[in-house]
GROMACS .gro file of N, CA and C in nm:
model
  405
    1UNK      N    1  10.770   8.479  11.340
    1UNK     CA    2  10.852   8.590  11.383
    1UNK      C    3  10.937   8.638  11.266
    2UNK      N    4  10.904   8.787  11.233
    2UNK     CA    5  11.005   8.844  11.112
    2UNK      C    6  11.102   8.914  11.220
    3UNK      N    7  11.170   8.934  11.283
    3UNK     CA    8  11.269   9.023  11.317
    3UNK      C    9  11.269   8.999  11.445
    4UNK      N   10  11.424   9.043  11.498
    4UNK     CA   11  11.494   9.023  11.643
    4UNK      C   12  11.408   9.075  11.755
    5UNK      N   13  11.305   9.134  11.758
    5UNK     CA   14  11.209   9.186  11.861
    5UNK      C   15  11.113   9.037  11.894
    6UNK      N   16  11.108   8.989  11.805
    6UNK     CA   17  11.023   8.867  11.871
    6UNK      C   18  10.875   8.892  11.841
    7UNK      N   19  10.811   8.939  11.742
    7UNK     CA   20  10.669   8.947  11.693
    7UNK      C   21  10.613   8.858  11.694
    8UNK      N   22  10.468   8.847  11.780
    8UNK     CA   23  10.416   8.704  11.693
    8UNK      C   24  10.332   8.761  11.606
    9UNK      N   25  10.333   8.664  11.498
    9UNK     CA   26  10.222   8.736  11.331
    9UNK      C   27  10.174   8.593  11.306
   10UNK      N   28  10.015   8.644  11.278
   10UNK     CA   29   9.953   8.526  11.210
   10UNK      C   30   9.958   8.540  11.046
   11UNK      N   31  10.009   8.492  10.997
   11UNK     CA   32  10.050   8.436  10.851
   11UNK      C   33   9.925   8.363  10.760
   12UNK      N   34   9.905   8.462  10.670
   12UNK     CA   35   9.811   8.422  10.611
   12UNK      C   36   9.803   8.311  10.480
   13UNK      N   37   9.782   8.215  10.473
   13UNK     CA   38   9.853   8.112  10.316
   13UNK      C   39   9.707   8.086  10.230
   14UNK      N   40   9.751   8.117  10.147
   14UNK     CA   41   9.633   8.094  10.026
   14UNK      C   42   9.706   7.992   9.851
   15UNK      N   43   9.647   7.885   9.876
   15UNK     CA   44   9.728   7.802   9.718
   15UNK      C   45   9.916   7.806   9.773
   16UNK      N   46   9.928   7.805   9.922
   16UNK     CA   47  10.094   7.755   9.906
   16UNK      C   48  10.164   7.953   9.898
   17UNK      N   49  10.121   7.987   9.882
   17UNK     CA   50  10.147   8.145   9.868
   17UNK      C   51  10.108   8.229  10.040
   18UNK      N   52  10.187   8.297  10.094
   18UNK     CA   53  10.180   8.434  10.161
   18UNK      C   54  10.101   8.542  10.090
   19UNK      N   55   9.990   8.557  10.194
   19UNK     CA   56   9.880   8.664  10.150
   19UNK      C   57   9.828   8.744  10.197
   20UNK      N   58   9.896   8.776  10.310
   20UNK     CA   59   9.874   8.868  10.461
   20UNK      C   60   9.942   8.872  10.568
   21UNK      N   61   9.987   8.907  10.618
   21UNK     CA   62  10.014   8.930  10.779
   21UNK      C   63   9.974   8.998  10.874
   22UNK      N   64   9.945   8.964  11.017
   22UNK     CA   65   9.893   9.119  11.095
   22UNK      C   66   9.994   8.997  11.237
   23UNK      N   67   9.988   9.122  11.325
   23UNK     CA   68  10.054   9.110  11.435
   23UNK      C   69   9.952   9.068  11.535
   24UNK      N   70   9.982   8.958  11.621
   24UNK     CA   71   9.893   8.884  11.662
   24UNK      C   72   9.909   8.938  11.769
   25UNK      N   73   9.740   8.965  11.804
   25UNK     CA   74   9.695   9.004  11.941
   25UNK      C   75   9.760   9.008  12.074
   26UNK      N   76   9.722   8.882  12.118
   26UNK     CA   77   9.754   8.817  12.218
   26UNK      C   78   9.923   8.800  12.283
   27UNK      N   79   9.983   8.852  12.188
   27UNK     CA   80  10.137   8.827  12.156
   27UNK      C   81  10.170   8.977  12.267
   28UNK      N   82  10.237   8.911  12.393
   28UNK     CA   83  10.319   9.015  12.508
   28UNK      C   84  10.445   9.121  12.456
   29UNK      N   85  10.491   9.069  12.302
   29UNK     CA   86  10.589   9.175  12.235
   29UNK      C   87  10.519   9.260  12.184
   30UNK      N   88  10.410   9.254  12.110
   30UNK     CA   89  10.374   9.377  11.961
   30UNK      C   90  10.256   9.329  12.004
   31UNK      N   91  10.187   9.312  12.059
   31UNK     CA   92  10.031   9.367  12.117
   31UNK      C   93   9.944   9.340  11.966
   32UNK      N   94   9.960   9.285  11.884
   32UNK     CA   95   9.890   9.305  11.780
   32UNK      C   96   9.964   9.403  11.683
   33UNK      N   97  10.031   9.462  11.712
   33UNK     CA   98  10.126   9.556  11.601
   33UNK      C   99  10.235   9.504  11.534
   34UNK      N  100  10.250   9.601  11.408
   34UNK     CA  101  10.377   9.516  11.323
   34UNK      C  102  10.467   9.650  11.331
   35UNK      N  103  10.597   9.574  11.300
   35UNK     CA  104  10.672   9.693  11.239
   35UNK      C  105  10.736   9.697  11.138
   36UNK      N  106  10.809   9.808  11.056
   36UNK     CA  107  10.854   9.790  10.962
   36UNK      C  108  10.875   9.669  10.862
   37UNK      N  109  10.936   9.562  10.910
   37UNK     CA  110  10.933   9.437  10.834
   37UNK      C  111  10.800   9.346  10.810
   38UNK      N  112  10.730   9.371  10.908
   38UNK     CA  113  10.612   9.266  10.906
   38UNK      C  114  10.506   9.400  10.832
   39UNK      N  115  10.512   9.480  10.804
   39UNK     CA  116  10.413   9.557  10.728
   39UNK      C  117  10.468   9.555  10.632
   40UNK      N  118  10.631   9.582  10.602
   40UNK     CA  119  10.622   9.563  10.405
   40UNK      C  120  10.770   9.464  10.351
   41UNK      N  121  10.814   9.436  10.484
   41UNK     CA  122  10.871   9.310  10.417
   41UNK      C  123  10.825   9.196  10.377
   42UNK      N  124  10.739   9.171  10.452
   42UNK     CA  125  10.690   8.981  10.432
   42UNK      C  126  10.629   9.044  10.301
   43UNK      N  127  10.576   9.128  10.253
   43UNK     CA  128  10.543   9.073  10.098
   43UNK      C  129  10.632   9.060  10.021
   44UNK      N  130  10.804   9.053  10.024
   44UNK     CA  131  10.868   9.020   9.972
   44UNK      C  132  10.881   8.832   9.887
   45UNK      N  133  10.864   8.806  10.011
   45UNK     CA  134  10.830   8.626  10.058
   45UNK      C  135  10.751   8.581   9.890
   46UNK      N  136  10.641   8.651   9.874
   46UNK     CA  137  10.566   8.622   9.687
   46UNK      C  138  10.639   8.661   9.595
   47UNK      N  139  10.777   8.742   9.566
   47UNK     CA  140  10.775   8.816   9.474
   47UNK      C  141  10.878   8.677   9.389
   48UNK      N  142  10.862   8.649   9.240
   48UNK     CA  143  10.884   8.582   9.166
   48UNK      C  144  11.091   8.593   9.113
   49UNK      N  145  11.106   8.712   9.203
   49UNK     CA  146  11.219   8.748   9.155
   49UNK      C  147  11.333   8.704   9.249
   50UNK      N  148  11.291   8.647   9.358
   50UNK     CA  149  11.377   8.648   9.469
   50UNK      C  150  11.497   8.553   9.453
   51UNK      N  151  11.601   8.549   9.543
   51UNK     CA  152  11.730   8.456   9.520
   51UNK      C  153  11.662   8.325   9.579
   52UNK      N  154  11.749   8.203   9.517
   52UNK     CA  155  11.644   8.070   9.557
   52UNK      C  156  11.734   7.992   9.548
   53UNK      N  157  11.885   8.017   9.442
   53UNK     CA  158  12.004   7.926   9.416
   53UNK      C  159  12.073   8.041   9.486
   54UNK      N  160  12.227   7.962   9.511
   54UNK     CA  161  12.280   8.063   9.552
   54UNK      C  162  12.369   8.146   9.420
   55UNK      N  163  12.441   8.241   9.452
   55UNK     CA  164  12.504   8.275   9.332
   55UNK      C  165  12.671   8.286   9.340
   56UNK      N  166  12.790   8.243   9.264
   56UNK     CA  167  12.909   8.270   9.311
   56UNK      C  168  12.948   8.390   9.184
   57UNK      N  169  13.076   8.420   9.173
   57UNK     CA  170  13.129   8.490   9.122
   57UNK      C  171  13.229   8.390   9.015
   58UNK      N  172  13.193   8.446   8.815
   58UNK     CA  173  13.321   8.314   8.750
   58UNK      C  174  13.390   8.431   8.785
   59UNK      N  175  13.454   8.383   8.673
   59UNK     CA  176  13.617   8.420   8.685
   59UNK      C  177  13.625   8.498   8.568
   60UNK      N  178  13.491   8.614   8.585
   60UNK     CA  179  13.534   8.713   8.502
   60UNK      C  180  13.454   8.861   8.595
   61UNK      N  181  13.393   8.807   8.748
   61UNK     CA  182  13.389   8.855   8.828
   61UNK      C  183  13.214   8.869   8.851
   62UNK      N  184  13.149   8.808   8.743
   62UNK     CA  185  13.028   8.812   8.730
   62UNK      C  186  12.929   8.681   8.804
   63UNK      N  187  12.833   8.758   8.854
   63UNK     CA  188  12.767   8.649   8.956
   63UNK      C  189  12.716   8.576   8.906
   64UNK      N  190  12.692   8.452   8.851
   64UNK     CA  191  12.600   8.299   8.848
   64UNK      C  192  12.550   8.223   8.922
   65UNK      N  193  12.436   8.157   8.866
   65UNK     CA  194  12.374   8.061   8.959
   65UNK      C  195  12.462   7.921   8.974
   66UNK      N  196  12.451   7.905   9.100
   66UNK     CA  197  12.537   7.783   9.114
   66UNK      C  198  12.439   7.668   9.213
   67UNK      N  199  12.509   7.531   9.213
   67UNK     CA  200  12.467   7.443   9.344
   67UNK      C  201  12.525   7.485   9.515
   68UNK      N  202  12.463   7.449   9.589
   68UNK     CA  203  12.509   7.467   9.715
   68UNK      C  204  12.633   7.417   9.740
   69UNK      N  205  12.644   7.301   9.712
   69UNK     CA  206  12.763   7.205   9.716
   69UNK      C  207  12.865   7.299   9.639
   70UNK      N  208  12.878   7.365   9.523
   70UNK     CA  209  13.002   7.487   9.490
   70UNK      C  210  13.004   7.582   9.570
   71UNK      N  211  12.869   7.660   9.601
   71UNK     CA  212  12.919   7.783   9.684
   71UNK      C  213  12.967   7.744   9.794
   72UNK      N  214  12.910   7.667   9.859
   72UNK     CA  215  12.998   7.623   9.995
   72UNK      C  216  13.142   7.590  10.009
   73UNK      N  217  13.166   7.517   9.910
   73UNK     CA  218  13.290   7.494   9.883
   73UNK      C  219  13.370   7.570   9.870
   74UNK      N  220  13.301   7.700   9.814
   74UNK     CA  221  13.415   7.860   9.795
   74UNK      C  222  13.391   7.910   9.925
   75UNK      N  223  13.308   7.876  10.003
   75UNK     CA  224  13.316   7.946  10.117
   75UNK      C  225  13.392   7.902  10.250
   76UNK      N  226  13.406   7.799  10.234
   76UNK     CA  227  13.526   7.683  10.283
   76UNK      C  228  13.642   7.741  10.214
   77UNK      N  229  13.698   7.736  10.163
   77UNK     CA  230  13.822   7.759  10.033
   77UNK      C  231  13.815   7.894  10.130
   78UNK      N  232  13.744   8.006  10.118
   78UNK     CA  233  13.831   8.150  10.120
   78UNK      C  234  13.823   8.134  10.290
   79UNK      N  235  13.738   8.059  10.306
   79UNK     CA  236  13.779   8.089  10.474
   79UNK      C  237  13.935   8.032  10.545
   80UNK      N  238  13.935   7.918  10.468
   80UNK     CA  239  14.086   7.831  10.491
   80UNK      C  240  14.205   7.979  10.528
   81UNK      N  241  14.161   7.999  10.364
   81UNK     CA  242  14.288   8.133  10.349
   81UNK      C  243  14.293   8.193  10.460
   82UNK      N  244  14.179   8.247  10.474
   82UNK     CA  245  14.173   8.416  10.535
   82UNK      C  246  14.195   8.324  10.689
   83UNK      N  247  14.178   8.237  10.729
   83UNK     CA  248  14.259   8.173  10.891
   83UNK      C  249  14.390   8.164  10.850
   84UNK      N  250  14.444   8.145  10.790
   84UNK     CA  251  14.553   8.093  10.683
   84UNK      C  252  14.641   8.254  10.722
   85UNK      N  253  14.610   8.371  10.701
   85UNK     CA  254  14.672   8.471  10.685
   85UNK      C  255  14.740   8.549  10.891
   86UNK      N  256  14.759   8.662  10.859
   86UNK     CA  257  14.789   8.702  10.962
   86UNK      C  258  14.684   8.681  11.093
   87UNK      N  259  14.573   8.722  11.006
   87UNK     CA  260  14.450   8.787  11.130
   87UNK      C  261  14.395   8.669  11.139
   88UNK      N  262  14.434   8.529  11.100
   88UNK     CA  263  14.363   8.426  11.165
   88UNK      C  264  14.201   8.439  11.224
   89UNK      N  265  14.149   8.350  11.334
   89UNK     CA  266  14.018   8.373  11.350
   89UNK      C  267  13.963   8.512  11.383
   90UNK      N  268  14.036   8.632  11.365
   90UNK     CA  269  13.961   8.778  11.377
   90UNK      C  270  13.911   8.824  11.219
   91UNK      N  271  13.949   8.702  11.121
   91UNK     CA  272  13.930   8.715  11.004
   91UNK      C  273  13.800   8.709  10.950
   92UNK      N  274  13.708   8.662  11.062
   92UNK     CA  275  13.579   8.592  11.062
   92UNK      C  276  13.493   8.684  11.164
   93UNK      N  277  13.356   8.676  11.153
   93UNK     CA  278  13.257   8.701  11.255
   93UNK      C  279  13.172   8.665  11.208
   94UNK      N  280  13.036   8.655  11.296
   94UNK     CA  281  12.908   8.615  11.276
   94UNK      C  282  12.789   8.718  11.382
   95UNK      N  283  12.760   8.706  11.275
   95UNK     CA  284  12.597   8.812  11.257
   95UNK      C  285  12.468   8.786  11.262
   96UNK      N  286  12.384   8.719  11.351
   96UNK     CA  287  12.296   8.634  11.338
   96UNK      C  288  12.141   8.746  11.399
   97UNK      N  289  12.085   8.638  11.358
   97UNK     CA  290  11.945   8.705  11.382
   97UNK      C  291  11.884   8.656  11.521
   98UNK      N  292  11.817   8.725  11.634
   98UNK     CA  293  11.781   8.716  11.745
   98UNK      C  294  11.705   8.620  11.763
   99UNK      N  295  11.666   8.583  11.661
   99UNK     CA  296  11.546   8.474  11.674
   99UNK      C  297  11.601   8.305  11.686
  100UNK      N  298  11.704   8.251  11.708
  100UNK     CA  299  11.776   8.122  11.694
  100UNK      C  300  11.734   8.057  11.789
  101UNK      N  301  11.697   7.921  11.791
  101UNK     CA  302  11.682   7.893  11.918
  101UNK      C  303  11.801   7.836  12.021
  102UNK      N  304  11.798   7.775  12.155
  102UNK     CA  305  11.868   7.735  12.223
  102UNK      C  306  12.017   7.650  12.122
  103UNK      N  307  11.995   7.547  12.114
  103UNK     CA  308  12.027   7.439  12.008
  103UNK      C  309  12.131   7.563  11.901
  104UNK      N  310  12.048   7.633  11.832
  104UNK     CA  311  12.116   7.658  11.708
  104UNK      C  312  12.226   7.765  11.817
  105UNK      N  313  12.205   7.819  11.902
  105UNK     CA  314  12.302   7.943  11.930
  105UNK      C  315  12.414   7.859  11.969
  106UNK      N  316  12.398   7.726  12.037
  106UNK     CA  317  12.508   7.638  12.102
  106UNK      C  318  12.567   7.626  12.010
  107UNK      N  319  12.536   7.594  11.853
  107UNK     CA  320  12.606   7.509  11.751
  107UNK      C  321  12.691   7.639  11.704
  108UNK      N  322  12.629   7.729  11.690
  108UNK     CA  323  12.731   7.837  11.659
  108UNK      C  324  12.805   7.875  11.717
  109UNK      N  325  12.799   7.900  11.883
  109UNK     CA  326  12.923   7.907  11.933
  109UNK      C  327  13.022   7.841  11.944
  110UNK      N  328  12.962   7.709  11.903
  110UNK     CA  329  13.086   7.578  11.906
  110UNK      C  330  13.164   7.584  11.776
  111UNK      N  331  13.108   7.661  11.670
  111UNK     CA  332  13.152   7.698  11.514
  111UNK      C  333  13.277   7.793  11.550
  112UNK      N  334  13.200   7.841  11.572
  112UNK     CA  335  13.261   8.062  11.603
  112UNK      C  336  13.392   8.060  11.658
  113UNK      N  337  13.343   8.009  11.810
  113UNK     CA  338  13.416   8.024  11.956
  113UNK      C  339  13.538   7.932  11.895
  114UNK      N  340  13.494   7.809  11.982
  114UNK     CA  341  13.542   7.654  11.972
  114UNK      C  342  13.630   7.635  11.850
  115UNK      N  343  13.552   7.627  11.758
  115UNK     CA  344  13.602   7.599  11.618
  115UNK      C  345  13.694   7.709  11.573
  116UNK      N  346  13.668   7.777  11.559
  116UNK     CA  347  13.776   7.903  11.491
  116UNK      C  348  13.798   7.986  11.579
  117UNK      N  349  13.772   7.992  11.672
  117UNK     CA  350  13.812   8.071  11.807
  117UNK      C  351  13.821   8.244  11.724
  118UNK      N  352  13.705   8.294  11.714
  118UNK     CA  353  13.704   8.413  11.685
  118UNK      C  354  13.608   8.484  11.786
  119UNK      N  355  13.647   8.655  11.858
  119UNK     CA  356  13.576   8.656  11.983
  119UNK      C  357  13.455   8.731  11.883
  120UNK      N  358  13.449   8.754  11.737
  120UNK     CA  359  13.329   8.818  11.679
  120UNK      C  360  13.202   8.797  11.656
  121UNK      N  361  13.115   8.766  11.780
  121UNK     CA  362  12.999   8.682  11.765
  121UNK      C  363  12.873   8.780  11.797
  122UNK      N  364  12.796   8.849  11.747
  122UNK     CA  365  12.713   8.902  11.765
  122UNK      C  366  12.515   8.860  11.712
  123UNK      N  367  12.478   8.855  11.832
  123UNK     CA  368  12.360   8.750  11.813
  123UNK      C  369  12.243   8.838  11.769
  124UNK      N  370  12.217   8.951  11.797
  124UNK     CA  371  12.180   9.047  11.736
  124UNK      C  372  12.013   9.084  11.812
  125UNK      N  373  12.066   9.017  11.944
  125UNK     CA  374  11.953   9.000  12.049
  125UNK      C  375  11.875   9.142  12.061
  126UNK      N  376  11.873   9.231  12.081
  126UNK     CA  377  11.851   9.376  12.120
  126UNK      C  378  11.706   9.359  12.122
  127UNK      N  379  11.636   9.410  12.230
  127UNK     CA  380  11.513   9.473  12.262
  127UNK      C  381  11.499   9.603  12.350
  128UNK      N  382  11.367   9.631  12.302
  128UNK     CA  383  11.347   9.759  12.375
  128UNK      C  384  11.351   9.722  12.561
  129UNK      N  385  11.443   9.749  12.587
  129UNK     CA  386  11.441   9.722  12.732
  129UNK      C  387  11.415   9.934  12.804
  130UNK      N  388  11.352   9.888  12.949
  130UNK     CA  389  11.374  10.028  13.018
  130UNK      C  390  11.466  10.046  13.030
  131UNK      N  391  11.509  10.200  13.070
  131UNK     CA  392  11.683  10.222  13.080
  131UNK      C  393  11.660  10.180  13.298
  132UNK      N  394  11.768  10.195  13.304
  132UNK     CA  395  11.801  10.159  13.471
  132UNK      C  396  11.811  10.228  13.559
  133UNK      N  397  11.737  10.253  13.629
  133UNK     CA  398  11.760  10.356  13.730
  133UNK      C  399  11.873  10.386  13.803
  134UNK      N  400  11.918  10.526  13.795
  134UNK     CA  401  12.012  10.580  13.872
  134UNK      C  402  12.051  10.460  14.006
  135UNK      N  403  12.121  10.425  14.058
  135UNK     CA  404  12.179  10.403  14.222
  135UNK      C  405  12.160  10.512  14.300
   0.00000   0.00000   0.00000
């Protein structure tokens, strides 16, 4: 699945590499069709250039490659603050992709909600639903 609609795509692998995609048949969302992402995003997935470390900012404002264990740590650090300040947990939100399963949506709300008690949680569920008939 590339995107919040719920596609199924059969994934093509050749030598450890992505080498195709098509939208699988049988699949009750996309009938066999792709959209936008699954026609020209997934060839992103090969390209030699992509981010793979993360990157922070020194302290001359310029981005570098760093370990996880630093960026996280800055991301811990500015979050402290920014709860730290007036706007407390409205200082925060989360933006997630439709596709999470059971498990992961619990853990985030227990992050989000629970943990920092911020009401900014958007799961990013949206499908083409029918509209509703009049009453």
């Amino acid at each position: 699945m590339l995107c919040s609609n719920g596609c199924g795509c059969d994934i093509a692998v050749k030598d450890g590499r992505m080498v195709g995609v098509r939208g699988r048949a049988a699949d009750s969302v996309n009938r066999g069709r792709l959209g936008p992402k699954g026609l020209y995003g997934s060839w992103q997935w090969s390209r030699t250039d992509r981010l793979t470390r993360p990157l922070v900012r020194d302290a001359g404002g310029e981005l570098v490659e760093s370990d996880w264990e630093t960026a996280m740590g800055r991301v811990v650090e500015r979050s402290r603050r920014l709860l730290a300040t007036g706007a407390g947990a409205l200082s925060h939100a989360f933006y997630t992709s439709g596709q999470l399963f059971l498990e992961e949506y619990y853990t985030l709300g227990v992050i989000g909600k629970a943990g920092l008690g911020t009401p900014h949680m958007d799961g990013n569920t949206r499908r083409a639903r029918r509209p509703r008939r009049p009453r």
